[in-house]
PDB file of C-alpha atoms in Angstrom:
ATOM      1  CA  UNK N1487     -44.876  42.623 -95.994  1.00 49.00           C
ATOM      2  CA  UNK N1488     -47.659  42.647 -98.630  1.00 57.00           C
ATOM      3  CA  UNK N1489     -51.488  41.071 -97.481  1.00 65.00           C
ATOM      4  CA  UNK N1490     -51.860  39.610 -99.931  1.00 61.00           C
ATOM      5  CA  UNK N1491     -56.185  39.060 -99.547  1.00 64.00           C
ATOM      6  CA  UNK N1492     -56.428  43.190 -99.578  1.00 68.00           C
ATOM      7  CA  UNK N1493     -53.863  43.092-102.588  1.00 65.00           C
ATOM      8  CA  UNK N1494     -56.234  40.772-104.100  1.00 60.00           C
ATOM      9  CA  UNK N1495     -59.257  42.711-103.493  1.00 63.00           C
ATOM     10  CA  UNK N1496     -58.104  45.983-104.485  1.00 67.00           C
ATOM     11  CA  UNK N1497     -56.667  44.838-107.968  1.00 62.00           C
ATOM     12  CA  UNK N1498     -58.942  45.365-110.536  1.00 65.00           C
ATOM     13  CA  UNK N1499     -56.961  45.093-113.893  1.00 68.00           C
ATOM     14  CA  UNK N1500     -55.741  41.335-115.012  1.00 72.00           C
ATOM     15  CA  UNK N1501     -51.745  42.547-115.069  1.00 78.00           C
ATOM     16  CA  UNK N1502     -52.364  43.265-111.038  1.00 74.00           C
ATOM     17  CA  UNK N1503     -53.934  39.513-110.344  1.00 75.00           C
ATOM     18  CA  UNK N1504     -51.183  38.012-112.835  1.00 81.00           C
ATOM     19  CA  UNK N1505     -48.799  40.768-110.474  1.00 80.00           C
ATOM     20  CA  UNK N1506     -50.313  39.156-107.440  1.00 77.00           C
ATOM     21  CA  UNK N1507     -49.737  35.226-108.669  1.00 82.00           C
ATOM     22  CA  UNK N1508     -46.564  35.966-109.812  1.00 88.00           C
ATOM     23  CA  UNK N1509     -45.388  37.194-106.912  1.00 84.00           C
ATOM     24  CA  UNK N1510     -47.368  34.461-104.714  1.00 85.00           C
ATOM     25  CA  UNK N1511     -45.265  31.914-106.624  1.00 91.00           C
ATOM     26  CA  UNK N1512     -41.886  33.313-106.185  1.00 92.00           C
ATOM     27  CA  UNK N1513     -43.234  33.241-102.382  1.00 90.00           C
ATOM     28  CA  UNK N1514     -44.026  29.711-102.288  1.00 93.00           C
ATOM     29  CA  UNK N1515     -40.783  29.169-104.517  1.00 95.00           C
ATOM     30  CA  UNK N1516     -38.866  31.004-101.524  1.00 94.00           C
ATOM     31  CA  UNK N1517     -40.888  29.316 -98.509  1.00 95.00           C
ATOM     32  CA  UNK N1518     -39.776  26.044 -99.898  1.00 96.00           C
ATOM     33  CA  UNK N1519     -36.138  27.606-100.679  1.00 96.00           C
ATOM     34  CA  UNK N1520     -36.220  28.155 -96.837  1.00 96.00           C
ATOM     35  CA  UNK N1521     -38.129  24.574 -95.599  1.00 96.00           C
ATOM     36  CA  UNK N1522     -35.336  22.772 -97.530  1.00 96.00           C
ATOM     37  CA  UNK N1523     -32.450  24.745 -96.117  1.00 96.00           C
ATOM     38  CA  UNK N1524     -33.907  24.578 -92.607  1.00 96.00           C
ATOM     39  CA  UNK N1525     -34.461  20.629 -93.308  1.00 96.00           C
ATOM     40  CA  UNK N1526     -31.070  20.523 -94.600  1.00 96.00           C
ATOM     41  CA  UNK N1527     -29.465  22.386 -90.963  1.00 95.00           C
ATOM     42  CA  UNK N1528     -31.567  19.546 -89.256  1.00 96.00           C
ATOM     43  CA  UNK N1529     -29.953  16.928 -90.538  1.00 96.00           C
ATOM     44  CA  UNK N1530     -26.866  18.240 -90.257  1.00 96.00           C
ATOM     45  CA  UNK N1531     -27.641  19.099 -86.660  1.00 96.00           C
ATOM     46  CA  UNK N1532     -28.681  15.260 -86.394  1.00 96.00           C
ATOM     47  CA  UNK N1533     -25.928  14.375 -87.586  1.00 96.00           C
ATOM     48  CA  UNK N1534     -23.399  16.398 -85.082  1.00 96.00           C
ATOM     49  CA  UNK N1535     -25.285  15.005 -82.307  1.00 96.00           C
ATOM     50  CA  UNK N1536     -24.782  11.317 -83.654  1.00 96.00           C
ATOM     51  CA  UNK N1537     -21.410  12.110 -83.873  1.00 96.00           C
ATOM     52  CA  UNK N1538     -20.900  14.125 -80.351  1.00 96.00           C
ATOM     53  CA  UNK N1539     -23.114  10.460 -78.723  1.00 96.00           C
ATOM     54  CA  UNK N1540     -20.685   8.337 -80.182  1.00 96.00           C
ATOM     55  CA  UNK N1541     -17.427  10.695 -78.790  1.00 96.00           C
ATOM     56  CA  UNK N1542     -19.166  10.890 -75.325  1.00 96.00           C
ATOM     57  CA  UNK N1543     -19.447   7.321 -75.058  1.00 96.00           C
ATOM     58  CA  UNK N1544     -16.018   6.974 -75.953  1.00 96.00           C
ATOM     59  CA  UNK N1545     -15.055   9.349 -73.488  1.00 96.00           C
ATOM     60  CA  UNK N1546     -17.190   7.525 -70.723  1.00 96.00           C
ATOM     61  CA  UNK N1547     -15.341   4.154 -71.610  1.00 96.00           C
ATOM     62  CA  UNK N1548     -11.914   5.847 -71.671  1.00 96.00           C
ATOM     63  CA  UNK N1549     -12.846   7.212 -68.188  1.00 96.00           C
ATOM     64  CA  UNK N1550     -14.279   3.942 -66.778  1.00 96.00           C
ATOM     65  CA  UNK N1551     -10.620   2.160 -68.159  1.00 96.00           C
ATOM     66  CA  UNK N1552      -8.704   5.446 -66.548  1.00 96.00           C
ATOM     67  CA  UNK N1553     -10.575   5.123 -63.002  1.00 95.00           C
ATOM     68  CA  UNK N1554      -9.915   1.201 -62.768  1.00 96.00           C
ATOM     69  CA  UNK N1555      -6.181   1.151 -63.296  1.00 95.00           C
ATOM     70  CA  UNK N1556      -5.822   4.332 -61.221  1.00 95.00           C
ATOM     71  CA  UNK N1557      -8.184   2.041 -58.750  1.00 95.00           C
ATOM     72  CA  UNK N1558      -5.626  -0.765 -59.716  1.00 95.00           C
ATOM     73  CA  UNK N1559      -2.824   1.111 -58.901  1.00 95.00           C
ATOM     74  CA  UNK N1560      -3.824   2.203 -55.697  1.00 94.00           C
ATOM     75  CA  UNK N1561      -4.252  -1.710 -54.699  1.00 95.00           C
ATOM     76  CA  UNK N1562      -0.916  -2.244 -56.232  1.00 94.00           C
ATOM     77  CA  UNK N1563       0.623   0.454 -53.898  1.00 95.00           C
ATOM     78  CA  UNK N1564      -1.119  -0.807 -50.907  1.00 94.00           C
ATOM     79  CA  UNK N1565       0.286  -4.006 -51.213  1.00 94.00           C
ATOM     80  CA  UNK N1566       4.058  -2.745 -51.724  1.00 94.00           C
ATOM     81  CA  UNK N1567       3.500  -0.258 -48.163  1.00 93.00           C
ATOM     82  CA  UNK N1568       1.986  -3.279 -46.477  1.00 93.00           C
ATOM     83  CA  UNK N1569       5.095  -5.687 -47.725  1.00 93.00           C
ATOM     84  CA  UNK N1570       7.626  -3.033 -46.690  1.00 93.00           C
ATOM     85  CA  UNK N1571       5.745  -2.334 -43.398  1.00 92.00           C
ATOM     86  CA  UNK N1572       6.327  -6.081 -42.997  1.00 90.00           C
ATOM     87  CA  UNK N1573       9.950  -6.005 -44.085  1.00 89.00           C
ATOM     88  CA  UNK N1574      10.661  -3.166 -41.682  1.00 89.00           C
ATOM     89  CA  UNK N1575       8.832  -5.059 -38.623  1.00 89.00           C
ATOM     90  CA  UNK N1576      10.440  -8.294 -39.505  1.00 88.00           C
ATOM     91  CA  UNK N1577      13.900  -6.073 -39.886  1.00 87.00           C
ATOM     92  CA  UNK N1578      13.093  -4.713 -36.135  1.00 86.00           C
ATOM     93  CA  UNK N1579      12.732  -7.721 -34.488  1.00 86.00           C
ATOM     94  CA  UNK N1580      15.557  -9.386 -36.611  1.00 84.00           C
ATOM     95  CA  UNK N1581      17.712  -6.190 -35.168  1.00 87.00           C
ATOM     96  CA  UNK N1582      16.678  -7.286 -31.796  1.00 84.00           C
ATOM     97  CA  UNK N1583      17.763 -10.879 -32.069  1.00 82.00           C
ATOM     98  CA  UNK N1584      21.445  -9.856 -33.195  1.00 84.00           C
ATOM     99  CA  UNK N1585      21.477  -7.047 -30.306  1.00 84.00           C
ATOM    100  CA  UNK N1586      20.572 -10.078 -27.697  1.00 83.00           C
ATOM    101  CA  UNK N1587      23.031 -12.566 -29.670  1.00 82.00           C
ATOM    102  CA  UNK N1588      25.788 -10.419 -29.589  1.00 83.00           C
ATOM    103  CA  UNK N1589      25.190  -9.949 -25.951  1.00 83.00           C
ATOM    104  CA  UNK N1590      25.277 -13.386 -25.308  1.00 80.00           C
ATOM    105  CA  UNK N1591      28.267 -13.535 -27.591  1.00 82.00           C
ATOM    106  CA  UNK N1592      30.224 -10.998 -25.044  1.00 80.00           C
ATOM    107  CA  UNK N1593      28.692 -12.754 -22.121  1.00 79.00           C
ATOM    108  CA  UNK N1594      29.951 -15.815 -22.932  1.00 78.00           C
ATOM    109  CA  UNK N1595      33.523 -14.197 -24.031  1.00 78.00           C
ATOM    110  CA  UNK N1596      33.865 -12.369 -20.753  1.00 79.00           C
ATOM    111  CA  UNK N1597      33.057 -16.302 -18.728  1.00 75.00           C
ATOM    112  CA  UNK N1598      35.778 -17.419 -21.255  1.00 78.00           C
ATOM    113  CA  UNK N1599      38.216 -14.937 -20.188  1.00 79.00           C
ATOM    114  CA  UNK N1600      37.341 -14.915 -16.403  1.00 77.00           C
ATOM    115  CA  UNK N1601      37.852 -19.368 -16.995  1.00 76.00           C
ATOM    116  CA  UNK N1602      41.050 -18.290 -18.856  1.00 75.00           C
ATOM    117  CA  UNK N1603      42.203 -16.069 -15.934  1.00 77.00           C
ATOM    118  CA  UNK N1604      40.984 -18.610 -13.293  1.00 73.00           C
ATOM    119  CA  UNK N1605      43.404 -21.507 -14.639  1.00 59.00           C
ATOM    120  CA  UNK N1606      42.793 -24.655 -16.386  1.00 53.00           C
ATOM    121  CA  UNK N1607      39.344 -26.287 -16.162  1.00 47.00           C
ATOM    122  CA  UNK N1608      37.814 -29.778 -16.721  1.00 47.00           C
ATOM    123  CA  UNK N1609      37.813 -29.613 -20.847  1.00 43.00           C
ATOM    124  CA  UNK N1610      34.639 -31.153 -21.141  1.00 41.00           C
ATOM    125  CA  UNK N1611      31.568 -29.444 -19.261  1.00 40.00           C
ATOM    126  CA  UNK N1612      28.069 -29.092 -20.125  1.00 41.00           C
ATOM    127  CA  UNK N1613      25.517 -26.892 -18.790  1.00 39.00           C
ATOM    128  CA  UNK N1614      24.190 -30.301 -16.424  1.00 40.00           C
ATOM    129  CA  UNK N1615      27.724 -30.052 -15.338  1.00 38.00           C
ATOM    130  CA  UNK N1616      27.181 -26.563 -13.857  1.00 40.00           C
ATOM    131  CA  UNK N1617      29.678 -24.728 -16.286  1.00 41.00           C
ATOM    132  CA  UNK N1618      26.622 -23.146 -17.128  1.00 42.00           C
ATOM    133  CA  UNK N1619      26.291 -19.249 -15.455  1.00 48.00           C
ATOM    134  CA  UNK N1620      22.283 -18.806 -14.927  1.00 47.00           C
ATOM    135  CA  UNK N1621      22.710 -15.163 -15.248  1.00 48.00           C
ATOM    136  CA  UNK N1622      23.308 -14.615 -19.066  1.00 73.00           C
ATOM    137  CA  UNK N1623      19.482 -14.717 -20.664  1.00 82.00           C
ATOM    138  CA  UNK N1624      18.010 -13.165 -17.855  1.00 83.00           C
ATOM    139  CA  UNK N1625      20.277 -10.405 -16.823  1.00 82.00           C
ATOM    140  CA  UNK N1626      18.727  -7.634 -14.893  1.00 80.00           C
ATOM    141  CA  UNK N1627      15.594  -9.561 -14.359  1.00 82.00           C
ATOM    142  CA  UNK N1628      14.739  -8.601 -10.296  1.00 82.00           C
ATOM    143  CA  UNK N1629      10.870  -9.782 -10.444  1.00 85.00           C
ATOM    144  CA  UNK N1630       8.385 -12.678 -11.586  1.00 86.00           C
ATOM    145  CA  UNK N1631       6.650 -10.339 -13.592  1.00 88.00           C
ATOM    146  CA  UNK N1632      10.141  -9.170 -15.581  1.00 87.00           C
ATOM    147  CA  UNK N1633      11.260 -12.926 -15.058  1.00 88.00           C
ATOM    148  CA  UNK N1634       8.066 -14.258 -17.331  1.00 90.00           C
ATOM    149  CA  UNK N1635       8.396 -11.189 -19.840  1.00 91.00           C
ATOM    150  CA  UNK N1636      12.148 -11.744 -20.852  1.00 90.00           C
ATOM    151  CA  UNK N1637      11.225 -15.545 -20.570  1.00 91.00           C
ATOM    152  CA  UNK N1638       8.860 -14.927 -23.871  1.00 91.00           C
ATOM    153  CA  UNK N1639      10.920 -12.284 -25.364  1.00 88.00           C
ATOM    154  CA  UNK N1640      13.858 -15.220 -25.680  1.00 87.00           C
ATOM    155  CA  UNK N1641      11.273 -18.324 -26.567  1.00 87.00           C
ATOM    156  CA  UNK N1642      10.692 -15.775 -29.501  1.00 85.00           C
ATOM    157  CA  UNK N1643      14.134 -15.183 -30.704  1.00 83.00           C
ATOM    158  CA  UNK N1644      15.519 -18.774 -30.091  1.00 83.00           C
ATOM    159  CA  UNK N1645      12.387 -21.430 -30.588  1.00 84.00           C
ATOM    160  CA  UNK N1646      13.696 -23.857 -33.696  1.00 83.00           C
ATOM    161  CA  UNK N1647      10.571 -22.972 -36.002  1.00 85.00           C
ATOM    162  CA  UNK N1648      12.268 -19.577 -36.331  1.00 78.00           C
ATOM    163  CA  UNK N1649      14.572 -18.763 -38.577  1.00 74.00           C
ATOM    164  CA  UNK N1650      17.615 -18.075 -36.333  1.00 72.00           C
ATOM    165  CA  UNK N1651      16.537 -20.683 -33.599  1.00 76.00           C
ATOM    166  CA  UNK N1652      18.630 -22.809 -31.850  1.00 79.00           C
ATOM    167  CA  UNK N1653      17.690 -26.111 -29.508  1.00 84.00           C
ATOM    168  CA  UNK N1654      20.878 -25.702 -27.369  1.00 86.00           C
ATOM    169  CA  UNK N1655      20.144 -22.138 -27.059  1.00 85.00           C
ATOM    170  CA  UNK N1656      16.468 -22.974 -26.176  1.00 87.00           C
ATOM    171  CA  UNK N1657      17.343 -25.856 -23.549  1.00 88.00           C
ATOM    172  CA  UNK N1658      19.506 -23.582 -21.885  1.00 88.00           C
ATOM    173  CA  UNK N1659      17.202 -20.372 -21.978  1.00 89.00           C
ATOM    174  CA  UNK N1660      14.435 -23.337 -20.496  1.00 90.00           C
ATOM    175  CA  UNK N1661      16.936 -24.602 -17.687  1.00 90.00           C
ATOM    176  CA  UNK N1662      17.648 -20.979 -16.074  1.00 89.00           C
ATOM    177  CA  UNK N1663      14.248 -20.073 -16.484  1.00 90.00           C
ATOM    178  CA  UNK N1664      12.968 -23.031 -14.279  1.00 89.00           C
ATOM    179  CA  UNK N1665      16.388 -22.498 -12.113  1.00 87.00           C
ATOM    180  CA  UNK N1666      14.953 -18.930 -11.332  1.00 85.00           C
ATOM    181  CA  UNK N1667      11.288 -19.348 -11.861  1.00 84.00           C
ATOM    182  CA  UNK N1668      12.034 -22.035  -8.392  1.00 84.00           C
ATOM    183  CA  UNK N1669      13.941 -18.800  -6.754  1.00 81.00           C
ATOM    184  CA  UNK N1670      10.887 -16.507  -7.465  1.00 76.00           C
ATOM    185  CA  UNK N1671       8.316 -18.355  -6.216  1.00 74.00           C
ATOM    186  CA  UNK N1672       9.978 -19.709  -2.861  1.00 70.00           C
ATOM    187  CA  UNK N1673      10.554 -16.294  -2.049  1.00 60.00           C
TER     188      UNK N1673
END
């Protein structure tokens, strides 16, 4: 590159000064060729970044929307395990209730056969009557402890409020309970 002040200094003859300003000029015309190109990349630089905000807020809201319905969904699939948690419990105990029913239901076919066997009863008996046999809710029970246990077990299956409850059921579950409850504590 050219100094230009010792260019200056050493030209002595008017063509080298008219040299020298000519050639300033096309360096001033260049410097400003540059400024306006270089002004020109900033703005267009300006621009891109406007352009890359706008798409990264976009993004951000996109994301925010993505994370709530994925935080939606997992709610949503909570609620479905905790309903078929429930469905399976309620299906356990409902299991449980048909297992003792159909006990009772062999029980009392077996006293039916045995009354069969026996000969020819009184047609009309109720469980005041004694036709009643203690033994059939609280089979196996050998304890107070055991006695009390079964005793809630049943008033669960059987109480009216419940689905498959029955009064009659209850009252008799109630009588041989207190029958029993009498043995228990004499003893």
């Amino acid at each position: 590159m050219l100094d230009f002040d010792e260019e200056l200094m050493k030209a002595e003859a008017p063509d080298d000064i008219k040299k020298m300003k000519t050639w300033m000029f096309q360096e001033q015309v260049r410097i400003q060729a540059k400024r306006d190109e270089l002004q020109e990349l900033n703005r267009e630089l300006q621009d891109l970044k406007r352009k890359l905000e706008r798409e990264k807020n976009a993004l951000e809201v996109r994301e925010k929307i993505i994370k709530k319905r994925f935080d939606d969904n997992e709610i949503f699939i909570a609620k479905k395990q905790k309903i078929i948690e429930d469905a399976y419990q309620q299906l356990a105990l409902d299991r449980k209730a048909l297992e003792c029913e159909r006990l009772n239901f062999e029980h009392e076919k077996s006293k039916y056969r045995r009354q069969k066997m026996s000969g020819p009863k009184p047609v009309h008996q109720s469980y005041e009557s004694g036709a009643y046999d203690c033994t059939s809710f609280f089979r196996g029970v050998d304890n107070d402890m055991a006695l009390r246990k079964r005793y809630k077990e049943l008033l669960k299956i059987f109480h009216p409020d419940n689905k498959c409850g029955d009064t009659k059921t209850l009252l008799l579950i109630q009588t041989e309970y207190e029958n029993l409850k009498s043995r228990y504590y004499e003893s």
